[in-house]
XYZ file of C-alpha atoms in Angstrom:
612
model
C -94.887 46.343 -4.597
C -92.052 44.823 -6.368
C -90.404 47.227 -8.554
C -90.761 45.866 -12.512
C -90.141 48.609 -14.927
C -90.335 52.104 -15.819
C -92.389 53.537 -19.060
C -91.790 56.717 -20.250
C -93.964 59.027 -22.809
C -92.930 62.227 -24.975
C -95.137 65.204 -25.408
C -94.234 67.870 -28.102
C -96.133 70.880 -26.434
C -93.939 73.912 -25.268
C -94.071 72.632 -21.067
C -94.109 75.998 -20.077
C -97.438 76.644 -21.668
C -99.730 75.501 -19.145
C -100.364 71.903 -18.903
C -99.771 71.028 -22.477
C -96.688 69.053 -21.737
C -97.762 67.661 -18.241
C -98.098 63.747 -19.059
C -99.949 61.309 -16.628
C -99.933 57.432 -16.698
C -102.495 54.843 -16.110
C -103.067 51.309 -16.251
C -106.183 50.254 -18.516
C -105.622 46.444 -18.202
C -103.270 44.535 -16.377
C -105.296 45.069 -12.559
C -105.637 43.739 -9.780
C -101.730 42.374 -11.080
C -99.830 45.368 -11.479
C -99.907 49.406 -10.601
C -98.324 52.438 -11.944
C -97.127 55.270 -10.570
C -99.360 58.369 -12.196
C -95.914 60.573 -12.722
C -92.936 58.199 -13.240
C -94.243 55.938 -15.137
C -92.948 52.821 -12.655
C -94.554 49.622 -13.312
C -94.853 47.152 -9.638
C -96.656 44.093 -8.875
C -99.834 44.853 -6.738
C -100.306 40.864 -5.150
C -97.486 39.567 -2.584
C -97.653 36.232 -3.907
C -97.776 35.945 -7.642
C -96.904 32.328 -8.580
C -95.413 31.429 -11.809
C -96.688 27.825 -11.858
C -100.341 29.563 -12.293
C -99.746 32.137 -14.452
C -96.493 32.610 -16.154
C -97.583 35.279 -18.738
C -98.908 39.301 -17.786
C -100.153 41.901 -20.275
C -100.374 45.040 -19.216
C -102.016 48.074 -20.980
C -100.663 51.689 -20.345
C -101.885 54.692 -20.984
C -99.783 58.130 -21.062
C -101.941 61.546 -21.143
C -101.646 65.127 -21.323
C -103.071 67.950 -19.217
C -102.354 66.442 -16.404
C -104.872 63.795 -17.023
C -108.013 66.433 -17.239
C -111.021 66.261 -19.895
C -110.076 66.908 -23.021
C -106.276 66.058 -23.323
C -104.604 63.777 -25.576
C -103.488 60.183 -25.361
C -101.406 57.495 -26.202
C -101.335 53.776 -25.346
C -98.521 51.328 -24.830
C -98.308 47.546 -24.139
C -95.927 45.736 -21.989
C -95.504 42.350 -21.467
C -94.121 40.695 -18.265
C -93.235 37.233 -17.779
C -92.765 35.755 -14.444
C -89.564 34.604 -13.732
C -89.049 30.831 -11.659
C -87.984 30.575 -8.080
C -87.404 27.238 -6.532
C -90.394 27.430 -4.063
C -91.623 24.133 -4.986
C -90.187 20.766 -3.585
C -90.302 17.337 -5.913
C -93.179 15.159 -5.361
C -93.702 11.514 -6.580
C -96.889 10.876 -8.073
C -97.533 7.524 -6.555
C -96.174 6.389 -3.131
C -95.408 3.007 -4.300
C -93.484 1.945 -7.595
C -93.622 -1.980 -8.457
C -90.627 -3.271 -11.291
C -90.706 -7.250 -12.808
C -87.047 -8.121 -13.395
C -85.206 -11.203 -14.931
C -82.810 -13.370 -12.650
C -80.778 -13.366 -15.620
C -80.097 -9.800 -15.676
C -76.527 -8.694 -16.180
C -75.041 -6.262 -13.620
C -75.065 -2.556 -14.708
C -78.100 -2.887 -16.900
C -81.065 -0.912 -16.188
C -84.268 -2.490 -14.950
C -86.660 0.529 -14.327
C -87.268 4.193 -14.312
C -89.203 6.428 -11.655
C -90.255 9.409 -11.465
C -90.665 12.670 -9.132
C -92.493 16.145 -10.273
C -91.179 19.116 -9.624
C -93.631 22.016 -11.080
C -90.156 24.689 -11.083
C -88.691 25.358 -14.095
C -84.766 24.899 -15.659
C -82.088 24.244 -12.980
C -84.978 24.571 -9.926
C -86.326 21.657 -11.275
C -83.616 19.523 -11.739
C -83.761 16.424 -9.216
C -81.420 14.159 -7.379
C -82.494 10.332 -6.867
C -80.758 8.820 -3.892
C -81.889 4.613 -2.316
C -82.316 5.144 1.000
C -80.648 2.570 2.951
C -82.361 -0.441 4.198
C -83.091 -4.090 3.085
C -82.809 -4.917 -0.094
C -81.421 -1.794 -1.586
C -77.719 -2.724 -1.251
C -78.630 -4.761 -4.956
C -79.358 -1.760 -6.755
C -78.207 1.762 -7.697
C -80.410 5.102 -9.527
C -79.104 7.808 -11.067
C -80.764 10.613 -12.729
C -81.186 11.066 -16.783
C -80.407 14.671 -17.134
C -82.685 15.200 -20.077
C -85.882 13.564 -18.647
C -85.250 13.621 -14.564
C -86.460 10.759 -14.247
C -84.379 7.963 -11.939
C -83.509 5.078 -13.549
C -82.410 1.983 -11.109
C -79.738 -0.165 -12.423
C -78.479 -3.877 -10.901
C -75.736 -3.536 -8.961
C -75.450 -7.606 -8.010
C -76.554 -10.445 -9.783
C -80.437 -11.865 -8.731
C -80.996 -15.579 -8.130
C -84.707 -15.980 -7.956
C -84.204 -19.468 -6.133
C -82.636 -17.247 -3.291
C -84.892 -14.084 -3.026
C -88.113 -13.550 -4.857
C -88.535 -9.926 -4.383
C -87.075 -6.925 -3.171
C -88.319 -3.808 -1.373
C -86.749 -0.055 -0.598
C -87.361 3.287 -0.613
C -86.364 5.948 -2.859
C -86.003 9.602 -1.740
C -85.928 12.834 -4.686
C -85.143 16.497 -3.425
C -83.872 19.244 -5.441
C -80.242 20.044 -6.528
C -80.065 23.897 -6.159
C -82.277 25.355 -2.817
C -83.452 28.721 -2.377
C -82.700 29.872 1.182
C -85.848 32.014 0.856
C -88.081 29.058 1.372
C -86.686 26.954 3.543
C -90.065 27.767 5.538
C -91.454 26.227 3.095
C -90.494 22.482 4.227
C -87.998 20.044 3.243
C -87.895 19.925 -0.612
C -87.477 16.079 -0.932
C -89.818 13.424 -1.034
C -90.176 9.178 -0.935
C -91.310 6.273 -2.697
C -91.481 2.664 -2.065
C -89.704 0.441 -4.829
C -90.823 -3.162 -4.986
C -88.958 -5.482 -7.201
C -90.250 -9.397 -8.420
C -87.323 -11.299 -9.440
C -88.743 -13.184 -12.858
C -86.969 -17.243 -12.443
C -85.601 -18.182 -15.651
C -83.460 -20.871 -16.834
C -80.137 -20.227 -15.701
C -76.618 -22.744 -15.572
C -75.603 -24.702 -12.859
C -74.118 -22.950 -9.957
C -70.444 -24.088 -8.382
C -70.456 -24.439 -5.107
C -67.180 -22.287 -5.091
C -65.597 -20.006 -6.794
C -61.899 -21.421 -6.849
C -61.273 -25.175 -5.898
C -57.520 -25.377 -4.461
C -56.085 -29.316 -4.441
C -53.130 -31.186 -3.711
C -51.151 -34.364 -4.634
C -48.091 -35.813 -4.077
C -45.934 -36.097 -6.702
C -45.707 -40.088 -6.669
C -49.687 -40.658 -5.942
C -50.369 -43.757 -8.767
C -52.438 -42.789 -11.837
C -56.098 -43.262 -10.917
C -56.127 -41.526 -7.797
C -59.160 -39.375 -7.610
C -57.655 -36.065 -5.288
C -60.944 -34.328 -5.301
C -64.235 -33.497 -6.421
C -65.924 -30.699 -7.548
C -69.713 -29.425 -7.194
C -72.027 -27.998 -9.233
C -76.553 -27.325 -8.587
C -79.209 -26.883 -10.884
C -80.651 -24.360 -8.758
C -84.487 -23.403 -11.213
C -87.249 -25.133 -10.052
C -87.342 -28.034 -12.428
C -83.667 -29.223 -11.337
C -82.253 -30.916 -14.335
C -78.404 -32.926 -14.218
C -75.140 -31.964 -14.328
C -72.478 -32.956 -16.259
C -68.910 -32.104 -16.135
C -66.051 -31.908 -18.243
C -62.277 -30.303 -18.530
C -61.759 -26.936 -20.340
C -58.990 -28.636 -22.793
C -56.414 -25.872 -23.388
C -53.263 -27.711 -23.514
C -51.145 -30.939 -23.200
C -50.786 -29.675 -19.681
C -54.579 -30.742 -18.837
C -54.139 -34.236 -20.045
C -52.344 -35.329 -16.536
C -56.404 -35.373 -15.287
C -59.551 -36.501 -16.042
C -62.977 -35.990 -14.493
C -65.795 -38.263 -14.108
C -68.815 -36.224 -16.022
C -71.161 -37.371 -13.422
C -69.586 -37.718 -10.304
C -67.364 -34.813 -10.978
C -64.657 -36.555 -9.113
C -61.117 -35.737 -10.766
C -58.048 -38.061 -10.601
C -54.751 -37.959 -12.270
C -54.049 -39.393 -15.345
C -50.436 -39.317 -15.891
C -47.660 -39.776 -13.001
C -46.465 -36.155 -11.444
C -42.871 -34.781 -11.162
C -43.119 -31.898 -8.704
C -39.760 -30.566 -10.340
C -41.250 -30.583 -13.561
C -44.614 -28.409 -12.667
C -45.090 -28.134 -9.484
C -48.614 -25.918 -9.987
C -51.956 -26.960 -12.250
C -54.034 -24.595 -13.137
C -57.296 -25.557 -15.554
C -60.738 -24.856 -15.998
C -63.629 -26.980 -15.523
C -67.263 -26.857 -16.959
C -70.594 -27.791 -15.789
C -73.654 -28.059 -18.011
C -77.067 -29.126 -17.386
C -78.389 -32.296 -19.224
C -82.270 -30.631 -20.262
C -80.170 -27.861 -21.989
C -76.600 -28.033 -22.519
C -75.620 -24.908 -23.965
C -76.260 -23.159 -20.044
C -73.256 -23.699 -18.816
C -70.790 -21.985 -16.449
C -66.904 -22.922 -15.782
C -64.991 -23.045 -12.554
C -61.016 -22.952 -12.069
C -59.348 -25.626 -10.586
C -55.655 -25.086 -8.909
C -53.555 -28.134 -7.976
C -50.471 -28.190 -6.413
C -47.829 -31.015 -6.371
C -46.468 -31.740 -3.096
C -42.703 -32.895 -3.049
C -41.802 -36.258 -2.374
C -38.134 -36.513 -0.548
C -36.362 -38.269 -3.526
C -33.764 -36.429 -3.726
C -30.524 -36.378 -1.154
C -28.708 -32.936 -0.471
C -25.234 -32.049 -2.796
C -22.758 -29.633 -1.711
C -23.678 -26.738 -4.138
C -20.839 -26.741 -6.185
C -18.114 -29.241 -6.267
C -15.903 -27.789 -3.606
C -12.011 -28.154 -3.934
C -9.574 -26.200 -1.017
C -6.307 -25.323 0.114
C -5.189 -25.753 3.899
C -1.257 -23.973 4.603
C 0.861 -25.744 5.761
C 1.546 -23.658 8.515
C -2.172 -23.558 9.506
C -2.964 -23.554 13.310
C -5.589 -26.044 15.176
C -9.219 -24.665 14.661
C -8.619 -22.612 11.467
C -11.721 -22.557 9.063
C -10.397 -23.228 5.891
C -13.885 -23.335 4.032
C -17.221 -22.826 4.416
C -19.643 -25.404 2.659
C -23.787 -25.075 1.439
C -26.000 -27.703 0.362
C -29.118 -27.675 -1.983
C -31.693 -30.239 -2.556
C -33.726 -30.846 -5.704
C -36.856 -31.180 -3.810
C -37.489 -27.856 -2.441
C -35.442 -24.613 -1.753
C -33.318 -24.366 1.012
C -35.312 -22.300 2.715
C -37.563 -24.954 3.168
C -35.448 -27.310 4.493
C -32.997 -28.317 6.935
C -29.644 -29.278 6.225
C -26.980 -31.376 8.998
C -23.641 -31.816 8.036
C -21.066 -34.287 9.413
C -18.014 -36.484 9.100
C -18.641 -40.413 7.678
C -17.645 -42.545 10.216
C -14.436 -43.659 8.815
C -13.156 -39.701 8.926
C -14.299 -38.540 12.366
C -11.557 -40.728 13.790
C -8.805 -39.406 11.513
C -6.676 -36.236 13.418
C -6.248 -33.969 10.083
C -10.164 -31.755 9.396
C -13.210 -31.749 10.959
C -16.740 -29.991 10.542
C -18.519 -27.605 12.356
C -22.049 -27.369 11.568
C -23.428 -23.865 11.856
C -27.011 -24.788 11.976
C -28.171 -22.241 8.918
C -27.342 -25.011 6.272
C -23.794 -24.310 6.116
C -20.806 -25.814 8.019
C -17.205 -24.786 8.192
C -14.535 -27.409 7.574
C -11.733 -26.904 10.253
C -8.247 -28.295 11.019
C -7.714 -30.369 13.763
C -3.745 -30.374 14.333
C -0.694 -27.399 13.888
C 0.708 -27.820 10.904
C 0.867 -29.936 7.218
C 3.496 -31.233 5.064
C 3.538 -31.137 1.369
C 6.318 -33.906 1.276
C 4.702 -36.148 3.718
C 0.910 -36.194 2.242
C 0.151 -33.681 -0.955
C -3.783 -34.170 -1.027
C -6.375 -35.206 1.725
C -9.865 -36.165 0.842
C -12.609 -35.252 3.004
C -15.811 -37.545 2.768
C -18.828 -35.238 4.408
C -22.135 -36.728 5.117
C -24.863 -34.153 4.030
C -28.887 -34.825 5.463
C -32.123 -33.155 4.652
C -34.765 -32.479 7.621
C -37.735 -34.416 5.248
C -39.318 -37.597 5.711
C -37.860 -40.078 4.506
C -34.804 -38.730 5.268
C -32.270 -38.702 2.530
C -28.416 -38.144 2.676
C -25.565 -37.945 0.307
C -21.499 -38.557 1.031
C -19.639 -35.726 -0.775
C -15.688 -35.743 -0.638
C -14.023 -32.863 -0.653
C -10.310 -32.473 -2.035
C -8.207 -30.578 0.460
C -4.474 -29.631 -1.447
C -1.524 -28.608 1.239
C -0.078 -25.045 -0.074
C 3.052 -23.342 1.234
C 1.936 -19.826 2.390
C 3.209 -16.770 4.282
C 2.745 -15.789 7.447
C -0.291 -14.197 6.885
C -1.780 -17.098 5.536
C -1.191 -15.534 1.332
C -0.669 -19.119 -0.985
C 2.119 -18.624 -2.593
C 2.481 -21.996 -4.248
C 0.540 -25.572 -4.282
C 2.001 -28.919 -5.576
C 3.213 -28.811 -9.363
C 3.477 -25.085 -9.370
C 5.879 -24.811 -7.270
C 8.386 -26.087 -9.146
C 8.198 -23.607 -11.684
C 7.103 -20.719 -10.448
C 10.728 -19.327 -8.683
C 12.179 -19.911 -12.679
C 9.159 -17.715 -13.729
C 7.432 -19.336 -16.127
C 3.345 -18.976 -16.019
C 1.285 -21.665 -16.480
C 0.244 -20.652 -20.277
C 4.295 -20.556 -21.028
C 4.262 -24.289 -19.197
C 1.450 -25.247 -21.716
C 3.322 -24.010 -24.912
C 6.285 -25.446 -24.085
C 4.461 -29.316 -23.682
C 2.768 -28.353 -26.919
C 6.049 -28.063 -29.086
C 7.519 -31.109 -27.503
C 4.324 -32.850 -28.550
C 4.725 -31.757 -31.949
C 8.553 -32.546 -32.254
C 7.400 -36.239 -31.162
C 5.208 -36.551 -33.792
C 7.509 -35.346 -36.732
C 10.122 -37.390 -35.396
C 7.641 -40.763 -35.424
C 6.258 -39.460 -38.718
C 9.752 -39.418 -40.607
C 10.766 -43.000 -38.615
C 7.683 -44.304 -40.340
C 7.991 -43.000 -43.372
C 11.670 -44.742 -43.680
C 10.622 -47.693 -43.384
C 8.088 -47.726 -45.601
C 10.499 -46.858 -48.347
C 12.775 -49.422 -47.530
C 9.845 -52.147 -47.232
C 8.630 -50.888 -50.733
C 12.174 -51.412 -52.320
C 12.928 -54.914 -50.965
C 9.232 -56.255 -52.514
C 10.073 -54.801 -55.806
C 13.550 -56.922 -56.088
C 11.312 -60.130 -54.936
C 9.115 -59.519 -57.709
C 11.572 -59.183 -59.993
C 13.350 -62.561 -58.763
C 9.496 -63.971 -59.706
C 10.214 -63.485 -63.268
C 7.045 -64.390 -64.991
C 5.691 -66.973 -63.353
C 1.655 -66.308 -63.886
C -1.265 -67.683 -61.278
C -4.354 -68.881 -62.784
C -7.099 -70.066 -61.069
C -9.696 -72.520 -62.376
C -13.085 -73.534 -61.282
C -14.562 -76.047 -63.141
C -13.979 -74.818 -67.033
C -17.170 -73.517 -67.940
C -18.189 -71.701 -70.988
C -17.257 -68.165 -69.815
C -13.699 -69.427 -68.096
C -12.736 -71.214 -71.308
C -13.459 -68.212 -73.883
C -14.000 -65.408 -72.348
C -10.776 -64.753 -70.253
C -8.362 -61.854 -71.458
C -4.819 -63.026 -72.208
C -3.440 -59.946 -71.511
C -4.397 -59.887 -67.820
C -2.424 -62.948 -67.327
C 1.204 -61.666 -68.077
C 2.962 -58.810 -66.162
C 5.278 -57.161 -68.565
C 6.987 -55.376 -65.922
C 8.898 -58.779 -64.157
C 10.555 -59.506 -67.760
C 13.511 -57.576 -67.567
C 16.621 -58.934 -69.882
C 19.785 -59.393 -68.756
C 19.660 -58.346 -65.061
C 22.423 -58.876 -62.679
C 20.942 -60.370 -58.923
C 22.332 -57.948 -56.161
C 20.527 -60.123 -53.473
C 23.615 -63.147 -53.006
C 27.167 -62.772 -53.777
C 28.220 -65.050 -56.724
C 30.706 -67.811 -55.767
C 31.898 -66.817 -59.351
C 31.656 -64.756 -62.156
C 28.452 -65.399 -63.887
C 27.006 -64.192 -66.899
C 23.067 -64.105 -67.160
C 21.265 -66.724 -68.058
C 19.523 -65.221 -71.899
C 16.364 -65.941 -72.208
C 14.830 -66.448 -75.735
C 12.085 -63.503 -75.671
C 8.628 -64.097 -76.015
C 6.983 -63.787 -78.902
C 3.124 -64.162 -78.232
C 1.084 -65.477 -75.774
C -0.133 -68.544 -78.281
C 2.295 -70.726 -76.202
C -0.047 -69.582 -73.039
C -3.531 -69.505 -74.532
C -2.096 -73.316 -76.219
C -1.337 -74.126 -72.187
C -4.497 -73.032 -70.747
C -6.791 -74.653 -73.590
C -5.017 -78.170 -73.693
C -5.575 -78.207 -69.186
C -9.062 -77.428 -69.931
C -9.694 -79.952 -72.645
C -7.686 -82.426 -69.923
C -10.169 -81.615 -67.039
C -13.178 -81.678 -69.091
C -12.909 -85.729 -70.558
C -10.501 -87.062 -67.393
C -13.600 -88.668 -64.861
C -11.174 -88.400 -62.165
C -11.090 -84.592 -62.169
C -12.712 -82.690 -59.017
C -15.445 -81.194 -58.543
C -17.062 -78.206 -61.184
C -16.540 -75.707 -58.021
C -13.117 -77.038 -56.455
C -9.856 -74.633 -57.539
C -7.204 -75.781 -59.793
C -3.895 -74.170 -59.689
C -1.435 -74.099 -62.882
C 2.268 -72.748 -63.178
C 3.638 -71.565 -66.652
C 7.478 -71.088 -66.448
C 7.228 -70.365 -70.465
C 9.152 -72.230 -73.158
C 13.041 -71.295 -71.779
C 12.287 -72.578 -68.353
C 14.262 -74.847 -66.977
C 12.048 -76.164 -64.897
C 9.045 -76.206 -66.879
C 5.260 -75.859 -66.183
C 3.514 -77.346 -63.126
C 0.217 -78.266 -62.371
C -1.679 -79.610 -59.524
C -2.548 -82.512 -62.166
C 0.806 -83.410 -63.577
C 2.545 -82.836 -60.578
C 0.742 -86.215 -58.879
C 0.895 -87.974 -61.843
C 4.170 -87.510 -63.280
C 6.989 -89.371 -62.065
C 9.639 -88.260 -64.693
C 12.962 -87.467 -63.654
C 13.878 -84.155 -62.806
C 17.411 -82.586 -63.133
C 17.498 -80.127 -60.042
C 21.337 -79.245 -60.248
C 20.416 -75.616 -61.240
C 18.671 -74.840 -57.892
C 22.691 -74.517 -56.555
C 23.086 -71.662 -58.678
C 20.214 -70.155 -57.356
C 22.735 -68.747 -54.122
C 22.618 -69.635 -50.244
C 18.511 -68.591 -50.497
C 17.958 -72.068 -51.858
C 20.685 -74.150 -50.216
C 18.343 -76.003 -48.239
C 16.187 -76.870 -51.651
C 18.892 -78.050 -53.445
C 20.287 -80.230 -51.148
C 17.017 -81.513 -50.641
C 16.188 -82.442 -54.140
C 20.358 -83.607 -54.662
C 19.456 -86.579 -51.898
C 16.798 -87.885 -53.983
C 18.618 -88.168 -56.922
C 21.530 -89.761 -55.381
C-alpha cells in the first residue's frame, strides 16, 4: 500500500453531458505488484515486502477510460516505469569462513600481502563495508583497511616476519556495514567473520644483531690492543652460513678501532685522550660468508672514561687586595677550582694551606665545601711600610683516584682604604695619585723621557763618529803613498795580468802639505817631492822581484805571501822587501826619522844607537 505515484488522463467531452468526460483507470499489466485507484489515478505497491535485490525493475501498464468505464467508451494507455529504490536491509557476508595468505619473511612493513572479501547484495553507500582484525593472537602483526572502489579488505604488515621465529599466523576478521538503517535492526547484527591464516615463506635474509645499540667503555690510557668488547651477529635461515664483520669506515675518527672479522671482538687501535673525544660513535657491519651482499649494520657507542691526570688550578690566576685596616676574620676573596678531567660538577674539590703557610699569623682558608673557599685574615691590621706584598701558597685536591693536587700562590697587595673598606690607593699609585696624574698621563710622561734618552745617545754617537772619521783621514795622509802588494808565488796571471792602476791611491799624494799633528821645533818648509810621472818605475819594481823569486832556489814556497814596500824614486828611505831586507846589510842614514816629530822619538833614537 505504499503510495508511488499519481497518473492523470484528459478527456475533451463537455463533463456535463452525461458520462462523456467521466474517466476511469486500470491496471492492464503490472499485477499482483502494483494497484490503482479507479478515480485518482494513484499508483501503490500491492506486496509488503518487495525486495530490490530480486527485482529491481517494474513496468506497469495503465489504462484511462471514458464513460465511467462502461461498454463502448474510449481509451487510452500509458506506461510507467518504477524502479525500486535500495534500503540497507542486508548485512555483509563473507563467502568463505576461512581465508589462507603465503607471505615472504622478507616483506617490508606497510606493504600489502592480501586482499579479502565480504558481500553485501545493497547497493551505493548501503553497501559500503568496514574491515576491522579482531583482537587475538597473531593479529597485533597486521592491519586491513578497505579499498573504497572495490570493498574489498586488503591486510598490510604492520611488523617485520622472521620465519625462523613463527611459521604462521592466525586471526579473525570481522566486516559490517558503515551506514545502518534503524528499520532493520530486527533484522540481526549486520557484520560478519572470517578466519585469516597466514604461512610465513623463509627466505634468505642477513644476519641478525643480537642488539640493536651496543654501548662500551674505555679508559682513556687502556694500551692499544685492548679488545673492550664484542659484538654479535646469527645467521638465523635454516642453512646457517658465517659471519663476518667489519667497520662502517666514515672517517679518520674510526681508525682508533679495529674489529676482528670473525670473532667480532673490537679493540682500540690508537691511544685515547678523553679531553680530546670523549664519545665514539660508528657503525658496524655483518655479512654472511654463502652470500655477502645480505648484510645488515649495527651502531656501536663508546665512551672514554677519564683518567685523573690532571691536578685542580684555581680558575683564573687570582691576585687581591687586603686594607690595611682590615679586622681578624674578614673574607677578602673567594677562590674556585677546575680540573681538566671532568666538570666540576663531577668532582670534589678541598682547599688548604701548604704546610709552610698554616703556621704563618697573616691569611688563612676556609673551605666552604661547594668547591670554593674564602681566603681570610688572621690578625687586625697591615702595614704597607712594613711588608707591601704577601704570597699565599694554597694547596688545591680533586676527590678522584689517584688523587691529584696542585700548589697555587696567590698575591695578596696591602691597600690603604676608608673606613668602609673603599681602596683608595695600593703601592706605586699612591704616590701619584694626591698630584693627580692618571696612570695613562704616568705612561706618557716615561715615554718622552725614553725618547729624550735616545736622541741624546744618538747625537753622543754620532760625534764621535765624526771625530774618529777625521783623525783616520790625517793618518792616511801621513801614509803618503806607500802601496801593499801581496805575492803568492808569481804565476802567470799575478805576473801579467794585475792592473797598475789599482796599486796607487791618488788621493794620499797631496803636494806641499803642512803636518798639523806635532808642533815644529822650527820653521820648516816641506819637503818637495819630484812628482810622478808614470807608474813604469812601479811596474819596473814589481817585474824585476818577480824575475828575482822565480830563478833564486832559496825563495819560499809557490803558496807562501811575499810582502814588498815602494817608497817611489824621492824616498828617502827607499823600497823594502821581505827579501832585501834579510839580505842587505848596507848602511842606512836614519837621521831624518828626528824630523819626523815626538811620534817617532823612540825610532830614531833607536836606529841613532846603532849607528853610533
Amino acid at each position: 500500500g505504499a503510495y508511488v505515484l499519481q497518473v492523470k488522463a484528459t478527456d475533451a467531452d463537455d463533463p456535463t453531458y452525461g458520462n462523456s468526460a467521466r474517466v476511469v483507470y486500470s491496471i492492464l499489466q503490472g499485477q499482483p505488484y502494483f494497484s490503482i485507484d479507479p478515480k485518482t489515478g494513484v499508483i501503490r505497491t500491492a506486496l509488503p515486502n518487495m525486495d530490490r535485490e530480486v527485482k529491481e525493475q517494474y513496468q506497469v501498464l495503465i489504462q484511462a477510460k471514458d464513460m465511467g468505464g462502461q461498454l463502448g467508451g474510449l481509451a487510452g494507455t500509458t506506461t510507467v516505469n518504477i524502479t525500486l529504490t535500495d534500503v540497507n536491509d542486508n548485512p555483509p557476508r563473507f563467502p568463505k569462513s576461512i581465508f589462507h595468505l603465503k607471505v615472504p619473511e622478507s616483506s617490508h612493513v606497510g606493504s600489502a600481502i592480501g586482499r579479502i572479501r565480504a558481500v553485501d547484495p545493497d547497493f551505493g553507500k548501503n553497501a559500503e563495508i568496514e574491515y576491522n582484525i579482531v583482537p587475538g593472537d597473531g593479529g597485533n602483526l597486521f592491519d586491513i583497511t578497505t579499498d573504497e572502489n572495490t570493498q574489498e579488505g586488503v591486510i598490510k604488515l604492520k611488523k617485520p616476519l622472521d620465519f625462523e621465529t613463527k611459521k604462521a599466523y592466525t586471526f579473525k576478521v570481522e566486516a559490517s556495514n558503515l551506514h545502518l538503517d534503524h528499520r532493520f535492526h530486527s533484522v540481526g547484527p549486520f557484520k560478519d567473520t572470517a578466519t585469516v591464516k597466514i604461512n610465513v615463506l623463509d627466505m634468505d635474509e642477513p644476519p641478525v644483531f643480537s642488539k640493536p645499540v651496543y654501548t662500551m667503555e674505555v679508559y682513556e690510557d687502556t694500551p692499544v690492543g685492548t679488545i673492550i668488547g664484542a659484538v654479535t651477529a646469527q645467521d638465523l635461515d635454516a642453512g646457517s652460513s658465517s659471519v663476518r664483520y667489519f667497520i662502517d669506515w666514515k672517517n679518520d675518527v674510526d681508525s682508533y678501532f679495529t674489529i676482528d672479522a670473525t670473532e667480532g671482538t673490537i679493540a682500540t687501535n690508537e691511544l685515547l685522550d678523553r679531553e680530546s673525544t670523549a664519545q665514539y660513535n660508528f657503525s658496524i657491519i655483518a655479512s654472511k660468508v654463502s652470500n655477502p651482499l645480505l648484510t645488515s649494520k649495527v651502531n656501536v657507542i663508546i665512551n672514554v672514561l677519564d683518567v685523573n691526570e690532571f691536578p685542580p688550578e684555581i680558575s683564573v690566576p687570582y691576585e687581591t687586595s687586603v686594607c690595611e685596616n682590615a679586622k681578624p676574620g674578614q673574607v677578602i676573596q673567594t677562590v674556585t677550582a677546575a680540573d681538566k678531567d671532568l666538570s666540576p660538577a663531577g668532582q670534589r674539590f678541598s682547599f688548604r694551606l701548604s704546610a709552610e703557610a698554616s703556621n704563618k699569623p697573616n691569611f688563612t682558608v676556609h673551605d666552604y665545601r661547594n668547591n670554593t673557599a674564602g681566603i681570610e685574615t688572621r690578625r687586625n691590621g697591615y702595614s704597607r711600610r712594613q711588608q707591601e706584598l704577601y704570597f699565599l701558597p694554597l694547596v688545591i685536591e680533586d676527590s678522584s683516584y689517584p688523587v691529584q693536587s696542585s700548589t697555587n700562590t696567590m698575591t695578596i697587595r696591602v691597600c690603604r682604604c676608608d673606613s668602609d673598606g673603599t681602596i683608595l690607593s695600593c703601592n706605586v699609585e699612591a704616590i701619584f695619585l694626591p698630584v693627580g696624574l692618571s696612570t695613562g698621563a704616568l705612561i706618557a710622561i716615561l715615554l718622552c723621557i725614553v725618547i729624550l734618552l735616545v736622541i741624546v745617545v744618538l747625537y753622543v754617537a754620532l760625534r764621535r763618529q765624526k771625530k774618529k772619521d777625521t783623525l783616520m783621514t790625517s793618518k792616511e795622509d801621513i801614509r803618503d803613498n806607500v802601496i801593499h802588494y801581496d805575492d803568492e808565488g808569481g804565476g802567470e796571471e799575478d805576473t801579467q795580468a794585475f792592473d797598475i792602476g789599482a796599486l796607487r791611491n791618488p788621493k794620499v799624494i797631496e803636494d806641499n802639505k803642512i803636518r798639523r799633528d806635532i808642533k815644529p821645533d822650527t820653521l820648516r818648509f816641506p819637503r818637495q817631492r819630484p812628482p810622478v810621472e808614470d807608474n813604469a818605475d812601479i811596474r819596473d819594481f814589481i817585474n824585476q822581484r818577480l824575475q828575482e823569486n822565480d830563478v833564486d832556489p832559496t825563495a819560499p814556497p809557490y803558496d807562501s805571501l811575499a810582502t814588498y814596500v815602494y817608497e817611489g824614486n824621492g824616498s828617502v828611505a827607499e823600497s823594502l822587501s821581505s827579501i832585501d831586507s834579510l839580505t842587505t846589510e848596507a848602511d842606512q842614514d836614519y837621521d831624518y826619522l828626528s824630523d819626523w816629530g815626538p811620534r817617532f822619538k823612540i825610532l830614531a833614537d833607536m836606529f841613532g844607537e846603532e849607528e853610533s
